[in-house]
XYZ file of C-alpha atoms in Angstrom:
401
model
C -20.522 13.495 14.765
C -22.475 11.550 12.249
C -20.718 10.527 9.082
C -21.558 12.257 5.919
C -24.624 10.627 4.271
C -24.344 8.801 1.068
C -26.213 10.637 -1.686
C -26.807 7.655 -3.776
C -26.297 3.847 -3.949
C -23.534 4.052 -6.632
C -20.523 1.733 -6.107
C -18.334 4.850 -5.881
C -20.478 6.397 -3.148
C -20.717 3.281 -1.263
C -16.915 2.610 -1.332
C -16.307 6.202 -0.197
C -18.798 5.837 2.707
C -17.063 2.687 3.860
C -13.764 4.254 3.773
C -14.934 7.378 5.554
C -16.666 5.395 8.460
C -13.508 3.245 8.728
C -11.387 6.358 9.146
C -13.872 8.257 11.257
C -13.913 5.357 13.766
C -10.124 5.583 14.366
C -9.140 6.821 17.751
C -7.328 10.089 18.246
C -4.011 8.491 19.409
C -1.004 6.939 17.780
C 0.968 8.620 14.838
C -0.010 12.109 14.023
C 1.936 12.466 10.663
C 0.274 13.687 7.438
C 0.760 10.549 5.337
C 0.186 7.831 7.949
C -1.527 9.322 10.981
C -3.976 11.893 12.482
C -3.399 14.782 10.246
C -4.120 12.609 7.237
C -7.225 11.352 8.791
C -8.274 14.857 9.396
C -7.589 15.892 5.861
C -10.026 13.214 4.472
C -12.653 13.940 6.939
C -12.500 17.598 6.301
C -12.739 17.186 2.555
C -15.648 14.600 2.921
C -17.569 17.132 5.195
C -17.174 19.824 2.817
C -18.449 17.688 -0.130
C -21.424 16.255 1.897
C -22.302 19.603 3.591
C -21.398 18.538 7.074
C -20.699 21.401 9.522
C -19.650 19.556 12.739
C -15.873 19.363 12.593
C -15.130 18.602 16.280
C -13.617 15.146 15.358
C -11.315 16.865 12.890
C -10.276 19.487 15.579
C -9.648 16.553 18.029
C -7.151 15.166 15.447
C -5.646 18.609 14.645
C -5.177 19.309 18.319
C -3.366 16.008 18.967
C -1.143 16.604 16.050
C -0.217 20.120 16.940
C 0.462 19.041 20.447
C 2.757 16.428 19.502
C 4.653 19.095 17.531
C 4.890 21.239 20.619
C 6.036 18.462 22.776
C 9.095 17.743 20.373
C 10.266 14.314 19.440
C 8.938 14.482 15.703
C 11.263 14.656 12.822
C 11.192 17.502 10.533
C 9.909 15.628 7.658
C 6.915 16.291 5.539
C 5.641 12.596 5.398
C 5.568 11.960 9.096
C 6.953 14.791 11.066
C 6.547 18.491 11.795
C 6.452 19.852 8.284
C 3.563 17.731 7.187
C 1.513 18.326 10.403
C 2.019 22.129 9.994
C 1.316 21.963 6.283
C -1.908 19.916 6.920
C -3.172 22.379 9.543
C -2.540 25.490 7.349
C -4.065 23.806 4.386
C -7.241 23.023 5.996
C -7.447 26.462 7.574
C -6.334 28.366 4.356
C -8.994 26.512 2.405
C -11.696 27.035 4.812
C -12.214 23.445 5.375
C -12.366 23.767 9.307
C -14.069 26.542 11.198
C -11.219 28.802 12.736
C -13.473 31.405 14.465
C -10.819 33.971 15.665
C -7.967 31.630 15.492
C -4.875 32.965 13.554
C -3.610 29.809 11.826
C -0.546 31.480 10.588
C 0.377 32.762 13.923
C 0.001 29.204 15.479
C 2.843 27.859 13.393
C 5.092 30.894 13.042
C 7.569 29.703 15.557
C 8.283 26.594 13.378
C 9.601 28.667 10.438
C 13.404 28.975 11.479
C 13.422 25.452 12.994
C 12.111 23.777 9.829
C 14.408 25.785 7.627
C 17.380 24.790 9.648
C 16.420 21.163 10.026
C 15.803 21.024 6.186
C 19.008 22.791 5.277
C 21.399 20.320 6.927
C 20.240 17.300 4.901
C 19.993 19.316 1.890
C 23.602 20.550 2.111
C 24.493 16.697 2.348
C 22.753 15.853 -0.928
C 19.550 14.649 0.424
C 16.820 16.476 -1.456
C 13.849 14.189 -0.751
C 10.685 16.428 -0.267
C 8.936 13.696 1.793
C 11.811 12.870 4.241
C 14.792 15.083 3.530
C 16.221 18.391 2.645
C 13.077 19.813 0.848
C 10.599 18.831 3.569
C 9.851 22.385 4.501
C 9.249 23.474 0.796
C 5.487 22.894 0.782
C 5.064 24.270 4.342
C 6.578 27.555 3.162
C 4.191 27.753 0.404
C 1.218 27.468 2.767
C 2.636 30.296 4.854
C 1.730 33.867 4.392
C 4.548 35.423 2.283
C 6.835 37.530 4.124
C 10.556 38.692 3.991
C 11.735 35.776 6.394
C 9.945 32.956 4.318
C 11.439 34.493 1.126
C 14.996 34.352 2.552
C 14.413 30.760 3.685
C 13.111 29.601 0.372
C 15.791 31.410 -1.581
C 18.483 29.817 0.652
C 17.011 26.278 -0.147
C 16.957 27.021 -3.762
C 20.620 28.250 -3.770
C 21.688 25.135 -1.747
C 20.180 23.009 -4.441
C 22.087 25.107 -6.948
C 25.370 24.608 -5.260
C 24.774 20.698 -4.889
C 23.694 20.234 -8.507
C 25.632 18.319 -11.012
C 25.976 20.286 -14.340
C 26.796 18.525 -17.668
C 28.268 20.305 -20.716
C 24.999 19.943 -22.712
C 23.118 21.914 -20.083
C 21.720 18.813 -18.165
C 21.252 19.311 -14.316
C 20.734 16.601 -11.845
C 21.579 15.371 -8.355
C 22.906 11.974 -7.139
C 20.369 9.904 -5.284
C 21.418 9.056 -1.770
C 19.115 6.070 -1.711
C 17.743 7.119 1.678
C 21.217 7.201 3.135
C 22.100 3.729 2.091
C 24.733 4.970 -0.527
C 28.157 4.500 0.857
C 31.496 6.281 -0.240
C 32.692 4.433 -3.233
C 29.446 2.863 -4.316
C 28.482 3.578 -7.958
C 26.400 6.932 -8.329
C 22.843 6.449 -9.303
C 20.233 9.107 -10.177
C 16.472 8.996 -9.445
C 14.242 10.703 -11.996
C 10.938 10.026 -10.173
C 8.514 12.360 -8.531
C 8.354 10.756 -4.968
C 12.062 11.009 -4.152
C 13.726 12.125 -7.235
C 14.486 15.043 -9.579
C 11.019 15.399 -10.945
C 10.064 16.476 -7.332
C 12.721 19.042 -7.498
C 11.498 20.420 -10.800
C 7.851 20.434 -9.511
C 8.643 22.142 -6.176
C 10.806 24.794 -7.968
C 8.056 25.485 -10.338
C 5.791 26.340 -7.363
C 8.476 28.534 -5.890
C 8.655 30.251 -9.229
C 5.020 30.832 -9.419
C 5.154 32.477 -5.870
C 7.964 34.653 -7.003
C 10.763 33.057 -4.937
C 14.205 33.205 -6.691
C 12.554 33.037 -10.073
C 15.679 33.329 -12.249
C 17.510 30.502 -10.288
C 14.318 28.314 -10.330
C 13.798 28.691 -14.021
C 17.498 27.798 -14.739
C 17.397 24.623 -12.574
C 13.890 23.563 -13.870
C 15.137 23.816 -17.573
C 18.146 21.778 -16.908
C 16.546 19.300 -14.756
C 13.660 18.509 -17.271
C 16.262 18.299 -20.029
C 18.228 15.746 -17.922
C 15.014 13.703 -17.234
C 14.204 13.714 -21.043
C 17.654 12.584 -21.969
C 17.396 9.800 -19.596
C 14.378 8.267 -21.248
C 14.245 4.737 -22.491
C 14.918 3.963 -26.170
C 12.599 1.123 -26.203
C 10.406 -0.960 -23.858
C 7.193 -0.641 -21.931
C 7.933 2.688 -20.160
C 9.176 6.091 -21.353
C 11.220 6.666 -18.335
C 13.214 4.239 -16.116
C 13.196 3.897 -12.354
C 16.825 4.785 -11.672
C 19.627 5.982 -13.785
C 23.193 4.585 -13.665
C 26.332 5.060 -15.725
C 26.414 3.667 -18.345
C 22.807 4.099 -19.031
C 20.653 1.326 -20.054
C 17.007 0.871 -20.707
C 15.068 -0.104 -17.649
C 11.248 -0.422 -17.446
C 9.609 1.316 -14.516
C 6.258 0.548 -12.643
C 3.132 2.346 -13.517
C 2.723 4.897 -10.585
C 2.820 8.344 -9.073
C 5.920 7.569 -7.225
C 8.238 6.107 -9.763
C 8.185 6.152 -13.565
C 6.018 7.604 -16.157
C 3.011 8.930 -14.411
C 4.774 11.038 -11.852
C 7.500 12.287 -14.195
C 4.658 13.175 -16.794
C 3.022 15.021 -13.941
C 6.049 17.039 -13.387
C 6.223 17.960 -17.003
C 2.757 18.888 -17.051
C 2.991 21.120 -14.015
C 6.124 22.778 -15.228
C 4.670 23.307 -18.649
C 1.456 24.947 -17.136
C 3.531 27.269 -14.757
C 5.807 28.420 -17.489
C 3.282 28.275 -20.389
C 5.699 25.913 -22.238
C 3.935 23.680 -24.627
C 6.773 21.253 -25.471
C 6.799 20.228 -21.748
C 3.007 19.630 -21.809
C 3.217 17.598 -25.085
C 5.926 15.378 -23.299
C 3.404 14.902 -20.496
C 0.535 13.903 -22.854
C 2.545 11.653 -25.008
C 4.093 9.812 -21.828
C 0.530 9.254 -20.431
C -0.869 8.256 -23.732
C 1.652 5.345 -23.980
C 1.106 4.598 -20.236
C -2.646 4.264 -20.855
C -1.997 1.076 -23.009
C -0.513 -0.738 -19.977
C -2.910 -2.877 -18.082
C -1.439 -6.106 -17.102
C -0.044 -6.616 -13.649
C 3.243 -7.843 -14.805
C 3.508 -4.605 -16.838
C 2.323 -2.329 -14.188
C 3.096 -3.650 -10.826
C -0.315 -2.488 -9.582
C -1.603 -4.737 -6.807
C -3.557 -2.573 -4.668
C -5.737 0.650 -4.678
C -3.631 3.277 -2.983
C -2.560 6.469 -4.602
C 1.166 6.005 -4.512
C 1.396 2.981 -6.669
C -1.957 1.732 -6.852
C -5.044 1.907 -9.237
C -6.815 4.991 -7.533
C -3.623 7.035 -8.209
C -3.691 6.016 -11.807
C -7.406 6.756 -12.039
C -6.768 10.213 -10.685
C -3.679 11.000 -12.756
C -5.318 10.029 -16.084
C -8.431 11.759 -15.294
C -7.021 15.069 -14.279
C -5.176 15.293 -17.768
C -7.996 13.762 -19.653
C -10.573 16.470 -18.676
C -8.959 19.648 -19.889
C -7.794 17.862 -23.037
C -11.031 16.057 -23.637
C -8.987 13.136 -24.609
C -10.836 9.716 -24.975
C -7.606 7.609 -24.576
C -6.776 8.990 -21.303
C -10.477 9.129 -20.068
C -10.839 5.417 -20.931
C -7.696 4.606 -19.065
C -9.084 6.580 -16.086
C -12.379 4.667 -16.237
C -10.346 1.337 -16.304
C -8.260 2.052 -13.286
C -11.321 3.382 -11.310
C -13.121 0.114 -12.033
C -9.912 -1.732 -10.791
C -10.105 0.374 -7.661
C -13.645 -0.682 -6.851
C -12.738 -4.312 -7.427
C -10.000 -4.083 -4.730
C -12.560 -3.353 -2.155
C -13.043 -6.152 0.548
C -16.348 -7.607 1.265
C -18.707 -5.364 3.348
C -18.284 -7.741 6.283
C -14.557 -7.064 6.589
C -13.528 -4.511 9.107
C -10.873 -3.259 6.695
C -12.102 -1.670 3.405
C -8.839 -2.086 1.262
C -5.509 -3.693 1.726
C -2.163 -2.215 0.687
C 0.501 -4.374 -1.081
C 4.205 -4.587 -0.525
C 6.668 -7.206 -1.235
C 4.332 -9.970 -1.773
C 2.176 -9.197 1.084
C -1.336 -7.427 1.651
C -1.872 -5.524 4.879
C -4.221 -2.961 6.418
C -3.156 0.674 5.610
C -5.314 3.750 6.418
C -2.691 6.381 5.122
C -3.111 9.328 3.074
C -0.379 8.230 0.655
C -0.943 4.680 -0.029
C -3.761 3.569 2.182
C -7.420 3.975 2.451
C -7.376 7.781 3.029
C -5.656 8.225 -0.243
C -8.441 6.293 -2.100
C -11.109 8.306 -0.410
C -9.581 11.580 -1.713
C -9.587 10.230 -5.227
C -13.254 9.073 -4.854
C -14.223 12.451 -3.678
C -12.562 14.061 -6.677
C -14.226 11.531 -9.012
C -17.604 12.652 -7.534
C -16.657 16.311 -8.347
C -15.212 17.333 -5.013
C -12.377 20.048 -4.842
C -8.904 18.563 -5.522
C -6.823 21.160 -3.802
C -5.292 18.437 -1.585
C -3.225 17.308 -4.649
C -0.680 20.008 -3.716
C 0.886 17.548 -1.125
C 1.540 15.189 -4.075
C 3.305 17.947 -6.111
C 0.505 17.971 -8.634
C -0.567 21.651 -8.484
């Protein structure tokens, strides 16, 4: 299949084309996960095909088939990030949004046998306090939202919500939160810490519950938990410093600046307040989102942001997208200017045309190739498509809509 043709010579189009070509050349083997494998590549290619009017989706179906076969063969974890839940979500998402040609295929029927297994595999870690939606007890949440509603799905979701309710910590002032297991590293007797962030913390719980609420699942319980959780997050805010919210919270609480990113700190937490404010029609939550991002828009220096690459998770493309998505409906020049700045930074991170890789990801002082959908080239490709006017429905996997 030919790659989508560039429609202009703008730097944005040129970078998008380079990323697409790089992803398109990747063989259909290796990891199949949503955030770092074949399913993520398929997602980018499908959105690019739609934007550029391409109809040949044979390469995408090769990736989908390989991913679904890996699920059928067993051996994958249940997780959303790199396991069964993410593969099944990606497949349903592409089919439900008409991004691949399904002919007479019933996508819902293809994955139906996974429902009970994903529920049970998610329930166990959730009961043990691991609520992480990417890797732990809420991994099945977004998958269930892509499934056609039925009584069994409703029971599964309501059971997950009630398990969250039973494991929650409630404070006399109405705050609600959950201890952070630190990816299983916290041992008995270690001080309890809490994570307010969007990737692995309580902001993700509030965001996912708001989507359950919108769908009509356990609405009263979801509403109660969301209100208490957002109140707790707001009460953990810093009293001074660069960031509104800290990375982690300990007792006794102290101010702690956080990086500027989707995963931890102000941008992701503001997105959770914005999403819940939208779903509930609650203006004070939306105001918190706006004020938090308005302050974040002033941060530019690497020492103040920890931005050293372009990927969505904690890089410049993610910031450009998050500022832009709030700036547009509000027609806000401060947020729009911040989006422009971070988009220019994204273009500046591109390697020379002669390099096989298009962008490098950064972690712990090192840069390395990364093609993934969360913090690699595929994630940047999706942002560039949205910048050019492409549909942003993919943002659901980031708990943004």
